[in-house]
PDB file of C-alpha atoms in Angstrom:
ATOM      1  CA  MET A   1     -28.988 -94.376  70.662  1.00  0.00           C
ATOM      2  CA  ALA A   2     -30.807 -91.893  72.224  1.00  0.00           C
ATOM      3  CA  ILE A   3     -28.481 -88.559  70.630  1.00  0.00           C
ATOM      4  CA  LEU A   4     -28.917 -90.477  66.837  1.00  0.00           C
ATOM      5  CA  GLU A   5     -32.815 -90.525  67.476  1.00  0.00           C
ATOM      6  CA  ASN A   6     -32.581 -86.820  68.555  1.00  0.00           C
ATOM      7  CA  ILE A   7     -30.679 -86.181  65.091  1.00  0.00           C
ATOM      8  CA  ARG A   8     -32.999 -88.067  63.226  1.00  0.00           C
ATOM      9  CA  LYS A   9     -35.794 -86.140  64.463  1.00  0.00           C
ATOM     10  CA  ARG A  10     -33.963 -82.989  64.493  1.00  0.00           C
ATOM     11  CA  THR A  11     -32.993 -83.873  60.533  1.00  0.00           C
ATOM     12  CA  THR A  12     -34.779 -81.159  58.515  1.00  0.00           C
ATOM     13  CA  VAL A  13     -33.959 -78.557  60.949  1.00  0.00           C
ATOM     14  CA  LEU A  14     -30.406 -79.087  60.520  1.00  0.00           C
ATOM     15  CA  ILE A  15     -30.743 -78.814  56.875  1.00  0.00           C
ATOM     16  CA  LEU A  16     -32.325 -75.722  57.765  1.00  0.00           C
ATOM     17  CA  ILE A  17     -28.914 -75.158  59.403  1.00  0.00           C
ATOM     18  CA  ILE A  18     -26.812 -76.168  56.717  1.00  0.00           C
ATOM     19  CA  GLY A  19     -27.668 -74.631  54.194  1.00  0.00           C
ATOM     20  CA  LEU A  20     -28.742 -70.966  56.165  1.00  0.00           C
ATOM     21  CA  ALA A  21     -24.590 -71.198  56.346  1.00  0.00           C
ATOM     22  CA  LEU A  22     -23.933 -72.072  52.795  1.00  0.00           C
ATOM     23  CA  PHE A  23     -26.003 -68.634  52.030  1.00  0.00           C
ATOM     24  CA  ALA A  24     -24.673 -66.896  54.342  1.00  0.00           C
ATOM     25  CA  PHE A  25     -21.165 -67.884  52.978  1.00  0.00           C
ATOM     26  CA  VAL A  26     -21.902 -67.373  49.557  1.00  0.00           C
ATOM     27  CA  ILE A  27     -23.168 -64.039  49.678  1.00  0.00           C
ATOM     28  CA  SER A  28     -20.553 -63.125  51.771  1.00  0.00           C
ATOM     29  CA  GLY A  29     -18.002 -64.265  49.752  1.00  0.00           C
ATOM     30  CA  VAL A  30     -18.859 -62.340  46.709  1.00  0.00           C
ATOM     31  CA  PHE A  31     -19.810 -58.901  48.585  1.00  0.00           C
ATOM     32  CA  THR A  32     -17.157 -58.386  50.851  1.00  0.00           C
ATOM     33  CA  SER A  33     -14.184 -60.232  49.156  1.00  0.00           C
ATOM     34  CA  ASN A  34     -11.736 -57.429  47.178  1.00  0.00           C
ATOM     35  CA  ASP A  35     -10.486 -58.720  44.562  1.00  0.00           C
ATOM     36  CA  LEU A  36     -12.064 -60.489  41.951  1.00  0.00           C
ATOM     37  CA  GLY A  37      -9.895 -61.418  38.805  1.00  0.00           C
ATOM     38  CA  GLY A  38      -6.915 -60.287  40.651  1.00  0.00           C
ATOM     39  CA  GLY A  39      -8.288 -56.824  40.246  1.00  0.00           C
ATOM     40  CA  LYS A  40      -9.757 -54.342  43.069  1.00  0.00           C
ATOM     41  CA  ILE A  41     -13.425 -53.878  42.455  1.00  0.00           C
ATOM     42  CA  GLY A  42     -14.161 -50.424  44.695  1.00  0.00           C
ATOM     43  CA  SER A  43     -17.282 -49.789  45.752  1.00  0.00           C
ATOM     44  CA  SER A  44     -19.574 -50.778  42.639  1.00  0.00           C
ATOM     45  CA  VAL A  45     -20.942 -54.039  41.103  1.00  0.00           C
ATOM     46  CA  ALA A  46     -20.924 -52.715  37.403  1.00  0.00           C
ATOM     47  CA  GLU A  47     -21.761 -50.004  35.461  1.00  0.00           C
ATOM     48  CA  ILE A  48     -24.643 -49.403  33.124  1.00  0.00           C
ATOM     49  CA  ASN A  49     -24.498 -47.141  30.280  1.00  0.00           C
ATOM     50  CA  GLY A  50     -21.968 -45.111  32.509  1.00  0.00           C
ATOM     51  CA  ASN A  51     -24.693 -45.339  36.225  1.00  0.00           C
ATOM     52  CA  GLU A  52     -22.365 -47.174  38.596  1.00  0.00           C
ATOM     53  CA  ILE A  53     -24.132 -50.000  40.774  1.00  0.00           C
ATOM     54  CA  SER A  54     -23.634 -49.079  44.596  1.00  0.00           C
ATOM     55  CA  ILE A  55     -21.919 -52.301  45.954  1.00  0.00           C
ATOM     56  CA  ASP A  56     -24.097 -51.656  48.814  1.00  0.00           C
ATOM     57  CA  ASP A  57     -27.086 -50.878  47.675  1.00  0.00           C
ATOM     58  CA  PHE A  58     -27.329 -54.084  45.366  1.00  0.00           C
ATOM     59  CA  ARG A  59     -25.912 -55.627  48.405  1.00  0.00           C
ATOM     60  CA  ARG A  60     -29.250 -54.780  50.216  1.00  0.00           C
ATOM     61  CA  LYS A  61     -31.643 -55.216  47.493  1.00  0.00           C
ATOM     62  CA  VAL A  62     -30.439 -58.780  47.165  1.00  0.00           C
ATOM     63  CA  GLU A  63     -30.690 -59.946  50.581  1.00  0.00           C
ATOM     64  CA  SER A  64     -34.279 -57.980  50.389  1.00  0.00           C
ATOM     65  CA  ALA A  65     -35.282 -60.466  47.464  1.00  0.00           C
ATOM     66  CA  SER A  66     -33.530 -63.762  49.625  1.00  0.00           C
ATOM     67  CA  ASN A  67     -36.070 -62.161  52.726  1.00  0.00           C
ATOM     68  CA  ARG A  68     -38.402 -62.303  50.037  1.00  0.00           C
ATOM     69  CA  PHE A  69     -37.998 -65.795  48.227  1.00  0.00           C
ATOM     70  CA  GLY A  70     -37.481 -67.435  50.978  1.00  0.00           C
ATOM     71  CA  PRO A  71     -35.517 -70.666  50.662  1.00  0.00           C
ATOM     72  CA  SER A  72     -37.537 -71.527  47.143  1.00  0.00           C
ATOM     73  CA  ALA A  73     -34.415 -69.191  45.459  1.00  0.00           C
ATOM     74  CA  SER A  74     -30.959 -70.098  45.330  1.00  0.00           C
ATOM     75  CA  SER A  75     -28.506 -67.602  46.056  1.00  0.00           C
ATOM     76  CA  MET A  76     -27.354 -67.333  42.385  1.00  0.00           C
ATOM     77  CA  GLN A  77     -31.202 -67.066  41.382  1.00  0.00           C
ATOM     78  CA  VAL A  78     -31.451 -64.817  43.772  1.00  0.00           C
ATOM     79  CA  VAL A  79     -28.476 -62.464  43.084  1.00  0.00           C
ATOM     80  CA  ASN A  80     -29.708 -63.315  38.204  1.00  0.00           C
ATOM     81  CA  GLN A  81     -32.407 -61.657  38.880  1.00  0.00           C
ATOM     82  CA  VAL A  82     -31.432 -58.823  41.146  1.00  0.00           C
ATOM     83  CA  TRP A  83     -28.726 -57.609  38.328  1.00  0.00           C
ATOM     84  CA  ASP A  84     -31.512 -58.377  35.108  1.00  0.00           C
ATOM     85  CA  GLN A  85     -33.738 -55.907  37.232  1.00  0.00           C
ATOM     86  CA  GLU A  86     -30.743 -53.341  37.850  1.00  0.00           C
ATOM     87  CA  VAL A  87     -30.118 -53.701  34.024  1.00  0.00           C
ATOM     88  CA  ARG A  88     -33.802 -53.000  33.183  1.00  0.00           C
ATOM     89  CA  ASN A  89     -34.046 -50.272  35.859  1.00  0.00           C
ATOM     90  CA  SER A  90     -30.575 -48.286  34.327  1.00  0.00           C
ATOM     91  CA  ILE A  91     -31.852 -48.785  30.919  1.00  0.00           C
ATOM     92  CA  LEU A  92     -35.706 -48.015  31.394  1.00  0.00           C
ATOM     93  CA  SER A  93     -34.649 -45.237  33.793  1.00  0.00           C
ATOM     94  CA  GLN A  94     -32.541 -43.044  31.247  1.00  0.00           C
ATOM     95  CA  GLN A  95     -35.607 -43.418  28.677  1.00  0.00           C
ATOM     96  CA  PHE A  96     -38.384 -41.897  31.610  1.00  0.00           C
ATOM     97  CA  GLU A  97     -35.997 -38.980  31.736  1.00  0.00           C
ATOM     98  CA  ASP A  98     -35.240 -37.709  28.602  1.00  0.00           C
ATOM     99  CA  LEU A  99     -39.219 -37.924  28.534  1.00  0.00           C
ATOM    100  CA  GLY A 100     -39.791 -36.503  31.835  1.00  0.00           C
ATOM    101  CA  ILE A 101     -41.725 -39.188  32.589  1.00  0.00           C
ATOM    102  CA  ASP A 102     -42.903 -39.289  36.212  1.00  0.00           C
ATOM    103  CA  ILE A 103     -45.287 -40.083  39.353  1.00  0.00           C
ATOM    104  CA  GLU A 104     -47.362 -38.656  41.430  1.00  0.00           C
ATOM    105  CA  ARG A 105     -48.583 -39.906  45.105  1.00  0.00           C
ATOM    106  CA  ASP A 106     -52.070 -40.724  44.343  1.00  0.00           C
ATOM    107  CA  GLN A 107     -50.507 -42.559  41.110  1.00  0.00           C
ATOM    108  CA  ILE A 108     -49.208 -45.161  44.048  1.00  0.00           C
ATOM    109  CA  MET A 109     -51.690 -45.898  45.528  1.00  0.00           C
ATOM    110  CA  ASN A 110     -53.596 -46.092  42.538  1.00  0.00           C
ATOM    111  CA  TYR A 111     -50.971 -48.702  41.568  1.00  0.00           C
ATOM    112  CA  ILE A 112     -50.789 -50.538  44.504  1.00  0.00           C
ATOM    113  CA  LYS A 113     -53.883 -50.995  44.635  1.00  0.00           C
ATOM    114  CA  THR A 114     -53.740 -53.780  41.036  1.00  0.00           C
ATOM    115  CA  ILE A 115     -51.667 -56.068  43.471  1.00  0.00           C
ATOM    116  CA  PRO A 116     -52.689 -58.116  44.932  1.00  0.00           C
ATOM    117  CA  SER A 117     -51.030 -59.645  48.013  1.00  0.00           C
ATOM    118  CA  TYR A 118     -51.695 -55.587  49.168  1.00  0.00           C
ATOM    119  CA  SER A 119     -55.750 -55.124  47.243  1.00  0.00           C
ATOM    120  CA  GLN A 120     -56.241 -58.700  48.862  1.00  0.00           C
ATOM    121  CA  ASN A 121     -54.944 -58.505  52.530  1.00  0.00           C
ATOM    122  CA  PRO A 122     -57.524 -58.681  54.518  1.00  0.00           C
ATOM    123  CA  GLN A 123     -55.529 -56.233  56.726  1.00  0.00           C
ATOM    124  CA  PHE A 124     -55.854 -53.960  54.159  1.00  0.00           C
ATOM    125  CA  LEU A 125     -59.954 -54.176  53.629  1.00  0.00           C
ATOM    126  CA  ASN A 126     -62.958 -52.467  54.382  1.00  0.00           C
ATOM    127  CA  ASP A 127     -65.946 -53.447  56.181  1.00  0.00           C
ATOM    128  CA  SER A 128     -67.590 -54.176  52.935  1.00  0.00           C
ATOM    129  CA  GLY A 129     -64.387 -56.286  51.013  1.00  0.00           C
ATOM    130  CA  VAL A 130     -63.251 -53.259  49.714  1.00  0.00           C
ATOM    131  CA  PHE A 131     -59.059 -51.871  50.034  1.00  0.00           C
ATOM    132  CA  ASP A 132     -58.867 -48.950  52.362  1.00  0.00           C
ATOM    133  CA  GLU A 133     -56.533 -46.335  51.550  1.00  0.00           C
ATOM    134  CA  ASN A 134     -56.388 -45.565  55.051  1.00  0.00           C
ATOM    135  CA  LYS A 135     -55.986 -48.206  56.737  1.00  0.00           C
ATOM    136  CA  PHE A 136     -52.791 -49.291  54.554  1.00  0.00           C
ATOM    137  CA  ARG A 137     -51.161 -45.425  55.072  1.00  0.00           C
ATOM    138  CA  ASP A 138     -51.976 -46.784  59.046  1.00  0.00           C
ATOM    139  CA  PHE A 139     -50.170 -49.526  58.816  1.00  0.00           C
ATOM    140  CA  ILE A 140     -47.020 -48.059  57.010  1.00  0.00           C
ATOM    141  CA  ALA A 141     -47.179 -45.495  59.467  1.00  0.00           C
ATOM    142  CA  ASP A 142     -47.025 -48.277  62.301  1.00  0.00           C
ATOM    143  CA  LEU A 143     -44.748 -49.581  60.454  1.00  0.00           C
ATOM    144  CA  LYS A 144     -41.825 -46.522  60.277  1.00  0.00           C
ATOM    145  CA  VAL A 145     -42.614 -45.926  64.662  1.00  0.00           C
ATOM    146  CA  ASN A 146     -42.818 -49.593  65.972  1.00  0.00           C
ATOM    147  CA  SER A 147     -40.944 -51.278  63.242  1.00  0.00           C
ATOM    148  CA  PRO A 148     -37.374 -49.118  61.538  1.00  0.00           C
ATOM    149  CA  SER A 149     -36.295 -52.786  59.528  1.00  0.00           C
ATOM    150  CA  GLN A 150     -40.846 -54.162  58.306  1.00  0.00           C
ATOM    151  CA  TYR A 151     -40.297 -49.615  57.348  1.00  0.00           C
ATOM    152  CA  ASN A 152     -37.038 -49.923  55.309  1.00  0.00           C
ATOM    153  CA  LEU A 153     -37.899 -53.295  53.513  1.00  0.00           C
ATOM    154  CA  TRP A 154     -40.714 -51.366  52.827  1.00  0.00           C
ATOM    155  CA  LEU A 155     -39.223 -48.350  51.076  1.00  0.00           C
ATOM    156  CA  GLN A 156     -37.469 -51.067  49.063  1.00  0.00           C
ATOM    157  CA  ASP A 157     -40.592 -52.219  47.773  1.00  0.00           C
ATOM    158  CA  GLU A 158     -42.715 -48.315  47.228  1.00  0.00           C
ATOM    159  CA  GLN A 159     -39.048 -47.702  45.280  1.00  0.00           C
ATOM    160  CA  SER A 160     -39.545 -50.767  43.255  1.00  0.00           C
ATOM    161  CA  ILE A 161     -43.722 -49.903  42.443  1.00  0.00           C
ATOM    162  CA  ILE A 162     -42.446 -46.996  41.103  1.00  0.00           C
ATOM    163  CA  GLN A 163     -40.508 -48.108  39.097  1.00  0.00           C
ATOM    164  CA  ASN A 164     -42.654 -50.574  38.031  1.00  0.00           C
ATOM    165  CA  ALA A 165     -45.285 -47.411  38.176  1.00  0.00           C
ATOM    166  CA  LYS A 166     -43.641 -45.447  35.752  1.00  0.00           C
ATOM    167  CA  GLN A 167     -42.241 -48.945  33.592  1.00  0.00           C
ATOM    168  CA  GLN A 168     -46.506 -48.927  32.645  1.00  0.00           C
ATOM    169  CA  THR A 169     -46.812 -45.235  31.911  1.00  0.00           C
ATOM    170  CA  TYR A 170     -43.340 -45.659  29.758  1.00  0.00           C
ATOM    171  CA  PHE A 171     -45.086 -48.998  27.322  1.00  0.00           C
ATOM    172  CA  ASN A 172     -48.770 -47.011  27.235  1.00  0.00           C
ATOM    173  CA  LEU A 173     -47.256 -43.932  25.641  1.00  0.00           C
ATOM    174  CA  ILE A 174     -45.815 -46.152  23.494  1.00  0.00           C
ATOM    175  CA  LYS A 175     -48.939 -48.686  22.781  1.00  0.00           C
ATOM    176  CA  ALA A 176     -50.474 -44.990  22.731  1.00  0.00           C
ATOM    177  CA  GLY A 177     -48.184 -44.397  19.074  1.00  0.00           C
ATOM    178  CA  VAL A 178     -48.569 -47.315  17.592  1.00  0.00           C
ATOM    179  CA  GLY A 179     -51.419 -47.174  15.549  1.00  0.00           C
ATOM    180  CA  ALA A 180     -52.852 -47.816  11.991  1.00  0.00           C
ATOM    181  CA  THR A 181     -54.646 -45.418   9.323  1.00  0.00           C
ATOM    182  CA  LEU A 182     -58.361 -45.907   8.412  1.00  0.00           C
ATOM    183  CA  LYS A 183     -57.017 -48.461   5.091  1.00  0.00           C
ATOM    184  CA  GLU A 184     -54.731 -50.181   7.509  1.00  0.00           C
ATOM    185  CA  GLY A 185     -58.181 -50.618   8.965  1.00  0.00           C
ATOM    186  CA  GLU A 186     -60.455 -51.426   5.681  1.00  0.00           C
ATOM    187  CA  LEU A 187     -57.455 -53.711   4.382  1.00  0.00           C
ATOM    188  CA  ASP A 188     -58.162 -56.131   7.319  1.00  0.00           C
ATOM    189  CA  TYR A 189     -61.134 -56.237   7.871  1.00  0.00           C
ATOM    190  CA  LYS A 190     -61.890 -56.696   3.774  1.00  0.00           C
ATOM    191  CA  LEU A 191     -58.794 -60.019   4.296  1.00  0.00           C
ATOM    192  CA  ALA A 192     -60.583 -61.345   7.275  1.00  0.00           C
ATOM    193  CA  ASN A 193     -64.018 -61.122   6.022  1.00  0.00           C
ATOM    194  CA  ASP A 194     -64.566 -60.698   2.124  1.00  0.00           C
ATOM    195  CA  LYS A 195     -65.177 -64.607   1.182  1.00  0.00           C
ATOM    196  CA  VAL A 196     -65.251 -65.838  -2.763  1.00  0.00           C
ATOM    197  CA  ASP A 197     -65.922 -69.388  -4.555  1.00  0.00           C
ATOM    198  CA  ILE A 198     -63.956 -70.473  -6.810  1.00  0.00           C
ATOM    199  CA  LYS A 199     -62.937 -73.252  -9.111  1.00  0.00           C
ATOM    200  CA  TYR A 200     -60.100 -74.495 -10.328  1.00  0.00           C
ATOM    201  CA  VAL A 201     -58.068 -77.258 -12.603  1.00  0.00           C
ATOM    202  CA  ARG A 202     -54.710 -77.922 -11.256  1.00  0.00           C
ATOM    203  CA  LEU A 203     -52.249 -79.756 -14.527  1.00  0.00           C
ATOM    204  CA  PRO A 204     -49.139 -81.010 -12.505  1.00  0.00           C
ATOM    205  CA  TYR A 205     -46.405 -80.020 -15.026  1.00  0.00           C
ATOM    206  CA  THR A 206     -45.226 -83.405 -14.765  1.00  0.00           C
ATOM    207  CA  LEU A 207     -47.382 -84.444 -17.394  1.00  0.00           C
ATOM    208  CA  ILE A 208     -46.326 -82.958 -19.827  1.00  0.00           C
ATOM    209  CA  ALA A 209     -43.331 -85.200 -20.882  1.00  0.00           C
ATOM    210  CA  ASP A 210     -39.823 -83.581 -21.831  1.00  0.00           C
ATOM    211  CA  SER A 211     -40.143 -85.297 -25.342  1.00  0.00           C
ATOM    212  CA  THR A 212     -42.739 -83.453 -26.582  1.00  0.00           C
ATOM    213  CA  LEU A 213     -41.071 -80.124 -25.424  1.00  0.00           C
ATOM    214  CA  ASN A 214     -38.035 -78.464 -27.631  1.00  0.00           C
ATOM    215  CA  ILE A 215     -36.149 -75.369 -25.991  1.00  0.00           C
ATOM    216  CA  THR A 216     -33.449 -73.877 -27.738  1.00  0.00           C
ATOM    217  CA  LYS A 217     -30.181 -72.003 -26.870  1.00  0.00           C
ATOM    218  CA  SER A 218     -31.162 -69.113 -27.633  1.00  0.00           C
ATOM    219  CA  GLU A 219     -34.477 -69.339 -25.719  1.00  0.00           C
ATOM    220  CA  ILE A 220     -32.742 -69.999 -23.003  1.00  0.00           C
ATOM    221  CA  GLN A 221     -30.340 -66.856 -23.077  1.00  0.00           C
ATOM    222  CA  SER A 222     -33.742 -64.628 -24.408  1.00  0.00           C
ATOM    223  CA  TYR A 223     -35.063 -65.911 -20.670  1.00  0.00           C
ATOM    224  CA  ILE A 224     -32.572 -64.681 -18.842  1.00  0.00           C
ATOM    225  CA  LYS A 225     -31.929 -62.010 -20.074  1.00  0.00           C
ATOM    226  CA  ASN A 226     -35.563 -60.949 -20.169  1.00  0.00           C
ATOM    227  CA  HIS A 227     -35.493 -61.839 -16.321  1.00  0.00           C
ATOM    228  CA  GLU A 228     -32.238 -60.367 -14.998  1.00  0.00           C
ATOM    229  CA  ASP A 229     -33.568 -59.246 -12.272  1.00  0.00           C
ATOM    230  CA  ASP A 230     -35.306 -62.803 -10.435  1.00  0.00           C
ATOM    231  CA  PHE A 231     -31.614 -64.561 -10.838  1.00  0.00           C
ATOM    232  CA  LYS A 232     -28.870 -61.733  -9.169  1.00  0.00           C
ATOM    233  CA  GLN A 233     -27.970 -62.747  -5.640  1.00  0.00           C
ATOM    234  CA  GLU A 234     -26.072 -60.687  -3.330  1.00  0.00           C
ATOM    235  CA  GLU A 235     -22.830 -61.097  -2.609  1.00  0.00           C
ATOM    236  CA  SER A 236     -21.550 -63.797   0.194  1.00  0.00           C
ATOM    237  CA  ARG A 237     -17.940 -63.771   0.334  1.00  0.00           C
ATOM    238  CA  ASP A 238     -15.331 -61.637   0.327  1.00  0.00           C
ATOM    239  CA  ILE A 239     -12.186 -62.817  -0.605  1.00  0.00           C
ATOM    240  CA  GLN A 240      -9.228 -61.085  -0.709  1.00  0.00           C
ATOM    241  CA  TYR A 241      -5.464 -62.937  -1.903  1.00  0.00           C
ATOM    242  CA  VAL A 242      -2.724 -63.085  -3.173  1.00  0.00           C
ATOM    243  CA  TYR A 243      -0.383 -65.155  -6.179  1.00  0.00           C
ATOM    244  CA  PHE A 244       2.138 -66.521  -5.890  1.00  0.00           C
ATOM    245  CA  GLU A 245       3.408 -67.308  -9.407  1.00  0.00           C
ATOM    246  CA  GLU A 246       5.793 -70.317  -9.012  1.00  0.00           C
ATOM    247  CA  LYS A 247       8.296 -69.519 -11.407  1.00  0.00           C
ATOM    248  CA  ALA A 248      12.511 -69.065 -10.181  1.00  0.00           C
ATOM    249  CA  SER A 249      12.946 -65.559 -10.780  1.00  0.00           C
ATOM    250  CA  ALA A 250      15.927 -64.363 -12.207  1.00  0.00           C
ATOM    251  CA  ASP A 251      18.316 -64.326  -9.646  1.00  0.00           C
ATOM    252  CA  ASP A 252      17.683 -67.675  -8.527  1.00  0.00           C
ATOM    253  CA  GLU A 253      17.917 -68.380 -12.691  1.00  0.00           C
ATOM    254  CA  MET A 254      21.952 -67.289 -11.455  1.00  0.00           C
ATOM    255  CA  ALA A 255      22.760 -68.611  -9.020  1.00  0.00           C
ATOM    256  CA  VAL A 256      21.414 -72.459 -10.711  1.00  0.00           C
ATOM    257  CA  LYS A 257      24.001 -71.330 -13.494  1.00  0.00           C
ATOM    258  CA  GLU A 258      26.589 -70.681 -11.616  1.00  0.00           C
ATOM    259  CA  ALA A 259      26.145 -73.246  -9.380  1.00  0.00           C
ATOM    260  CA  THR A 260      26.434 -75.706 -12.680  1.00  0.00           C
ATOM    261  CA  THR A 261      28.483 -73.541 -13.841  1.00  0.00           C
ATOM    262  CA  LYS A 262      31.590 -74.704 -10.861  1.00  0.00           C
ATOM    263  CA  LEU A 263      30.092 -78.242 -11.626  1.00  0.00           C
ATOM    264  CA  LEU A 264      30.976 -78.451 -15.289  1.00  0.00           C
ATOM    265  CA  GLY A 265      34.186 -76.638 -14.658  1.00  0.00           C
TER     266      GLY A 265
END
């Protein structure tokens, strides 16, 4: 009974251990298997726009994301999120290269200041409660010397920050290229502000009895002819067919004639 009581007290711990074991099993199965549907996957997990995604690099990113999310996200959720990010980064990176978009060190720091987990962390604030760049740099330098594993995680975060900063620059360029002319602005202002008072009388056509109207076929044809564009419709089907006529061929007729002759003979 004492053993059962101890197990009951440690139910949460046991569930956590089992969950971590299952997570490790799933992840190892995804990344250590060399056979997927009977085909070798080699050293890359996928290819996006001609760029191969290294399986080792993908595994590291999944592990890093798993550490950030903790038990709040399932292994498949983490893998899917990392995959979506890889697709996005691969496509946008080609755009960055074509446009020559790059991020300088001071721009990285400016972007870090917009991230609450850094800019509002008491560890990096000065006496006035303002983010202190020197404290942040000293913290990263200390990680590099005393905690290489944590420093490697920071390097991965830094790459994500650089990528996000490039995306922000890219989308700002797109926004800057999408504008409106002065005339469009004037029209928008008029539509929003010009007001008129009108009075009208509605006369439903249902009030007019059909028996009072006498419309001839010639009037209908004339109306259709004068408004042909109103009745035109684009082709909605493209049908091809072969017609086989249900008619005996000359050979069939000859065969029937010969068979009949034999029967009569």
